Amino acid sequence: MSRASSLWRNRDFMLLWAGQSVSMTGTELTAVALPFAAMTVLGASPLQISLLTACGFLPHLVASLPVGALVDRHRRRPLMIWCNVCQAVVLGSVPLAAMLDGLGFVQLYAVAVVAALLSVVFDTAYQSYLPTLLRGEQLVEGHGKLSVSMSFATVAGRAAPAR
């Protein structure tokens, strides 16, 4: 690959890669943090933790196909930015509610469902956005860089509460 076509010089890809890396780490951290908050703050039972975890997977099962049809009708980049901002607001409601002594299971279940739904929308838009940024061998390199970020995010996000 020539130096001129390096992904390090592709501003749009670098922004996507940086944003996606932060987003993936947050998603992985959330998979541990929500049940942890339920256990420590609310004294959740194993059944309640299982329901909370299931809420995080429900949108993937139910909404993936309809979301794909909706994403095709919108510009990908603004949609992805909107999803990440909304996800930050939704997830930010958990520590805020905990500080105000207002955290409950209904909120945690709702946060898990909404955050997962936003993740489905983001992931669907992202999968069709990357090929518009990159061509040929750049696409292979781009997927490689994003895969490394996903691996790092999984390890870092899931290990963070253990520190």
mmCIF file of C-alpha atoms in Angstrom:
data_model
loop_
_atom_site.group_PDB
_atom_site.id
_atom_site.type_symbol
_atom_site.label_atom_id
_atom_site.label_comp_id
_atom_site.label_asym_id
_atom_site.label_seq_id
_atom_site.Cartn_x
_atom_site.Cartn_y
_atom_site.Cartn_z
ATOM 1 C CA MET A 1 0.000 0.000 0.000
ATOM 2 C CA SER A 2 1.412 3.375 -0.922
ATOM 3 C CA ARG A 3 2.134 5.941 1.748
ATOM 4 C CA ALA A 4 -0.344 8.376 0.190
ATOM 5 C CA SER A 5 -3.207 5.941 0.673
ATOM 6 C CA SER A 6 -2.374 5.217 4.309
ATOM 7 C CA LEU A 7 -5.324 5.240 6.667
ATOM 8 C CA TRP A 8 -3.276 7.352 9.088
ATOM 9 C CA ARG A 9 -3.822 10.230 6.653
ATOM 10 C CA ASN A 10 -7.534 9.616 6.180
ATOM 11 C CA ARG A 11 -9.140 12.114 8.578
ATOM 12 C CA ASP A 12 -12.654 10.675 8.292
ATOM 13 C CA PHE A 13 -11.460 7.154 9.047
ATOM 14 C CA MET A 14 -9.314 8.325 11.960
ATOM 15 C CA LEU A 15 -12.312 10.140 13.471
ATOM 16 C CA LEU A 16 -14.458 7.036 12.988
ATOM 17 C CA TRP A 17 -11.790 4.787 14.464
ATOM 18 C CA ALA A 18 -11.241 6.998 17.517
ATOM 19 C CA GLY A 19 -14.960 7.429 18.137
ATOM 20 C CA GLN A 20 -15.696 3.759 17.604
ATOM 21 C CA SER A 21 -12.872 2.750 19.960
ATOM 22 C CA VAL A 22 -14.251 4.930 22.749
ATOM 23 C CA SER A 23 -17.792 3.744 22.032
ATOM 24 C CA MET A 24 -16.815 0.050 22.057
ATOM 25 C CA THR A 25 -14.978 0.451 25.350
ATOM 26 C CA GLY A 26 -18.018 2.162 26.857
ATOM 27 C CA THR A 27 -20.327 -0.570 25.594
ATOM 28 C CA GLU A 28 -18.152 -3.291 27.081
ATOM 29 C CA LEU A 29 -17.827 -1.415 30.367
ATOM 30 C CA THR A 30 -21.602 -0.957 30.496
ATOM 31 C CA ALA A 31 -22.126 -4.716 30.166
ATOM 32 C CA VAL A 32 -20.379 -5.057 33.523
ATOM 33 C CA ALA A 33 -21.300 -1.746 35.148
ATOM 34 C CA LEU A 34 -25.103 -2.030 34.943
ATOM 35 C CA PRO A 35 -25.273 -5.407 36.722
ATOM 36 C CA PHE A 36 -22.618 -4.192 39.164
ATOM 37 C CA ALA A 37 -24.723 -1.115 39.962
ATOM 38 C CA ALA A 38 -27.792 -3.305 40.375
ATOM 39 C CA MET A 39 -25.965 -5.568 42.831
ATOM 40 C CA THR A 40 -24.167 -2.944 44.877
ATOM 41 C CA VAL A 41 -26.713 -0.129 44.941
ATOM 42 C CA LEU A 42 -29.974 -2.070 44.776
ATOM 43 C CA GLY A 43 -29.001 -5.481 46.171
ATOM 44 C CA ALA A 44 -30.242 -7.272 43.058
ATOM 45 C CA SER A 45 -31.028 -10.969 43.072
ATOM 46 C CA PRO A 46 -29.610 -13.368 40.474
ATOM 47 C CA LEU A 47 -32.978 -13.298 38.665
ATOM 48 C CA GLN A 48 -32.958 -9.505 38.491
ATOM 49 C CA ILE A 49 -29.385 -9.529 37.149
ATOM 50 C CA SER A 50 -30.395 -12.117 34.551
ATOM 51 C CA LEU A 51 -33.357 -9.986 33.465
ATOM 52 C CA LEU A 52 -31.091 -6.941 33.233
ATOM 53 C CA THR A 53 -28.642 -8.856 31.049
ATOM 54 C CA ALA A 54 -31.504 -10.128 28.886
ATOM 55 C CA CYS A 55 -32.726 -6.555 28.422
ATOM 56 C CA GLY A 56 -29.352 -5.758 26.894
ATOM 57 C CA PHE A 57 -29.785 -8.477 24.265
ATOM 58 C CA LEU A 58 -33.486 -8.033 23.504
ATOM 59 C CA PRO A 59 -33.109 -5.177 20.972
ATOM 60 C CA HIS A 60 -30.565 -7.217 19.011
ATOM 61 C CA LEU A 61 -33.116 -9.983 18.610
ATOM 62 C CA VAL A 62 -36.191 -7.864 17.977
ATOM 63 C CA ALA A 63 -35.018 -4.713 16.226
ATOM 64 C CA SER A 64 -32.107 -5.644 13.960
ATOM 65 C CA LEU A 65 -34.098 -6.160 10.753
ATOM 66 C CA PRO A 66 -36.408 -3.147 11.070
ATOM 67 C CA VAL A 67 -33.470 -0.957 12.066
ATOM 68 C CA GLY A 68 -31.615 -2.005 8.927
ATOM 69 C CA ALA A 69 -34.470 -0.779 6.762
ATOM 70 C CA LEU A 70 -34.659 2.519 8.661
ATOM 71 C CA VAL A 71 -30.903 3.137 8.575
ATOM 72 C CA ASP A 72 -30.913 2.812 4.782
ATOM 73 C CA ARG A 73 -33.096 5.925 4.616
ATOM 74 C CA HIS A 74 -30.782 8.203 6.609
ATOM 75 C CA ARG A 75 -27.277 9.621 6.360
ATOM 76 C CA ARG A 76 -25.007 7.333 8.344
ATOM 77 C CA ARG A 77 -22.540 9.717 9.984
ATOM 78 C CA PRO A 78 -25.074 12.039 11.686
ATOM 79 C CA LEU A 79 -27.096 8.994 12.742
ATOM 80 C CA MET A 80 -24.034 7.405 14.337
ATOM 81 C CA ILE A 81 -23.123 10.609 16.169
ATOM 82 C CA TRP A 82 -26.718 10.983 17.380
ATOM 83 C CA CYS A 83 -26.708 7.391 18.674
ATOM 84 C CA ASN A 84 -23.484 7.876 20.634
ATOM 85 C CA VAL A 85 -24.658 11.150 22.178
ATOM 86 C CA CYS A 86 -28.010 9.640 23.163
ATOM 87 C CA GLN A 87 -26.292 6.577 24.572
ATOM 88 C CA ALA A 88 -24.048 8.783 26.726
ATOM 89 C CA VAL A 89 -27.093 10.648 28.063
ATOM 90 C CA VAL A 90 -29.020 7.436 28.779
ATOM 91 C CA LEU A 91 -26.076 5.790 30.511
ATOM 92 C CA GLY A 92 -25.252 8.988 32.369
ATOM 93 C CA SER A 93 -28.685 8.853 33.964
ATOM 94 C CA VAL A 94 -27.612 5.849 36.051
ATOM 95 C CA PRO A 95 -24.911 7.487 38.183
ATOM 96 C CA LEU A 96 -26.986 10.658 38.392
ATOM 97 C CA ALA A 97 -29.990 8.731 39.713
ATOM 98 C CA ALA A 98 -27.751 6.799 42.119
ATOM 99 C CA MET A 99 -26.308 10.065 43.509
ATOM 100 C CA LEU A 100 -29.840 11.398 43.991
ATOM 101 C CA ASP A 101 -30.999 8.132 45.631
ATOM 102 C CA GLY A 102 -33.519 7.596 42.839
ATOM 103 C CA LEU A 103 -32.029 4.566 41.066
ATOM 104 C CA GLY A 104 -34.431 1.670 40.590
ATOM 105 C CA PHE A 105 -34.738 -1.541 38.624
ATOM 106 C CA VAL A 106 -37.196 -0.062 36.139
ATOM 107 C CA GLN A 107 -34.644 2.591 35.210
ATOM 108 C CA LEU A 108 -31.849 0.024 34.884
ATOM 109 C CA TYR A 109 -33.999 -2.188 32.643
ATOM 110 C CA ALA A 110 -35.009 0.817 30.533
ATOM 111 C CA VAL A 111 -31.400 1.992 30.268
ATOM 112 C CA ALA A 112 -30.272 -1.487 29.193
ATOM 113 C CA VAL A 113 -32.959 -1.684 26.486
ATOM 114 C CA VAL A 114 -32.489 1.858 25.162
ATOM 115 C CA ALA A 115 -28.677 1.661 25.200
ATOM 116 C CA ALA A 116 -28.790 -1.672 23.364
ATOM 117 C CA LEU A 117 -31.287 -0.310 20.820
ATOM 118 C CA LEU A 118 -29.044 2.683 20.158
ATOM 119 C CA SER A 119 -26.143 0.268 19.792
ATOM 120 C CA VAL A 120 -28.095 -1.739 17.196
ATOM 121 C CA VAL A 121 -28.803 1.432 15.217
ATOM 122 C CA PHE A 122 -25.169 2.561 15.470
ATOM 123 C CA ASP A 123 -23.734 -0.834 14.501
ATOM 124 C CA THR A 124 -26.062 -1.143 11.521
ATOM 125 C CA ALA A 125 -25.167 2.326 10.258
ATOM 126 C CA TYR A 126 -21.477 1.752 10.929
ATOM 127 C CA GLN A 127 -21.334 -1.467 8.902
ATOM 128 C CA SER A 128 -22.624 0.285 5.826
ATOM 129 C CA TYR A 129 -20.671 3.507 6.447
ATOM 130 C CA LEU A 130 -17.160 2.044 6.451
ATOM 131 C CA PRO A 131 -17.282 0.912 2.788
ATOM 132 C CA THR A 132 -18.202 4.484 1.790
ATOM 133 C CA LEU A 133 -15.004 5.768 3.468
ATOM 134 C CA LEU A 134 -12.566 3.125 2.308
ATOM 135 C CA ARG A 135 -11.908 1.209 -0.887
ATOM 136 C CA GLY A 136 -10.097 -2.015 -1.753
ATOM 137 C CA GLU A 137 -7.125 -2.773 0.462
ATOM 138 C CA GLN A 138 -7.901 0.202 2.669
ATOM 139 C CA LEU A 139 -11.120 -1.553 3.661
ATOM 140 C CA VAL A 140 -9.164 -4.618 4.789
ATOM 141 C CA GLU A 141 -6.748 -2.447 6.781
ATOM 142 C CA GLY A 142 -9.649 -0.464 8.246
ATOM 143 C CA HIS A 143 -11.453 -3.597 9.396
ATOM 144 C CA GLY A 144 -8.178 -4.799 10.908
ATOM 145 C CA LYS A 145 -7.673 -1.607 12.896
ATOM 146 C CA LEU A 146 -11.279 -1.666 14.107
ATOM 147 C CA SER A 147 -10.964 -5.349 15.087
ATOM 148 C CA VAL A 148 -7.905 -4.568 17.207
ATOM 149 C CA SER A 149 -9.886 -1.794 18.891
ATOM 150 C CA MET A 150 -12.773 -4.180 19.552
ATOM 151 C CA SER A 151 -10.432 -6.741 21.120
ATOM 152 C CA PHE A 152 -8.847 -4.067 23.302
ATOM 153 C CA ALA A 153 -12.259 -2.684 24.277
ATOM 154 C CA THR A 154 -13.494 -6.124 25.289
ATOM 155 C CA VAL A 155 -10.485 -6.770 27.509
ATOM 156 C CA ALA A 156 -10.302 -3.257 28.978
ATOM 157 C CA GLY A 157 -14.059 -2.796 29.406
ATOM 158 C CA ARG A 158 -14.691 -6.139 31.045
ATOM 159 C CA ALA A 159 -11.604 -5.933 33.280
ATOM 160 C CA ALA A 160 -12.116 -2.334 34.485
ATOM 161 C CA PRO A 161 -14.359 -3.093 37.507
ATOM 162 C CA ALA A 162 -11.899 -5.763 38.678
ATOM 163 C CA ARG A 163 -9.202 -3.173 39.315
#
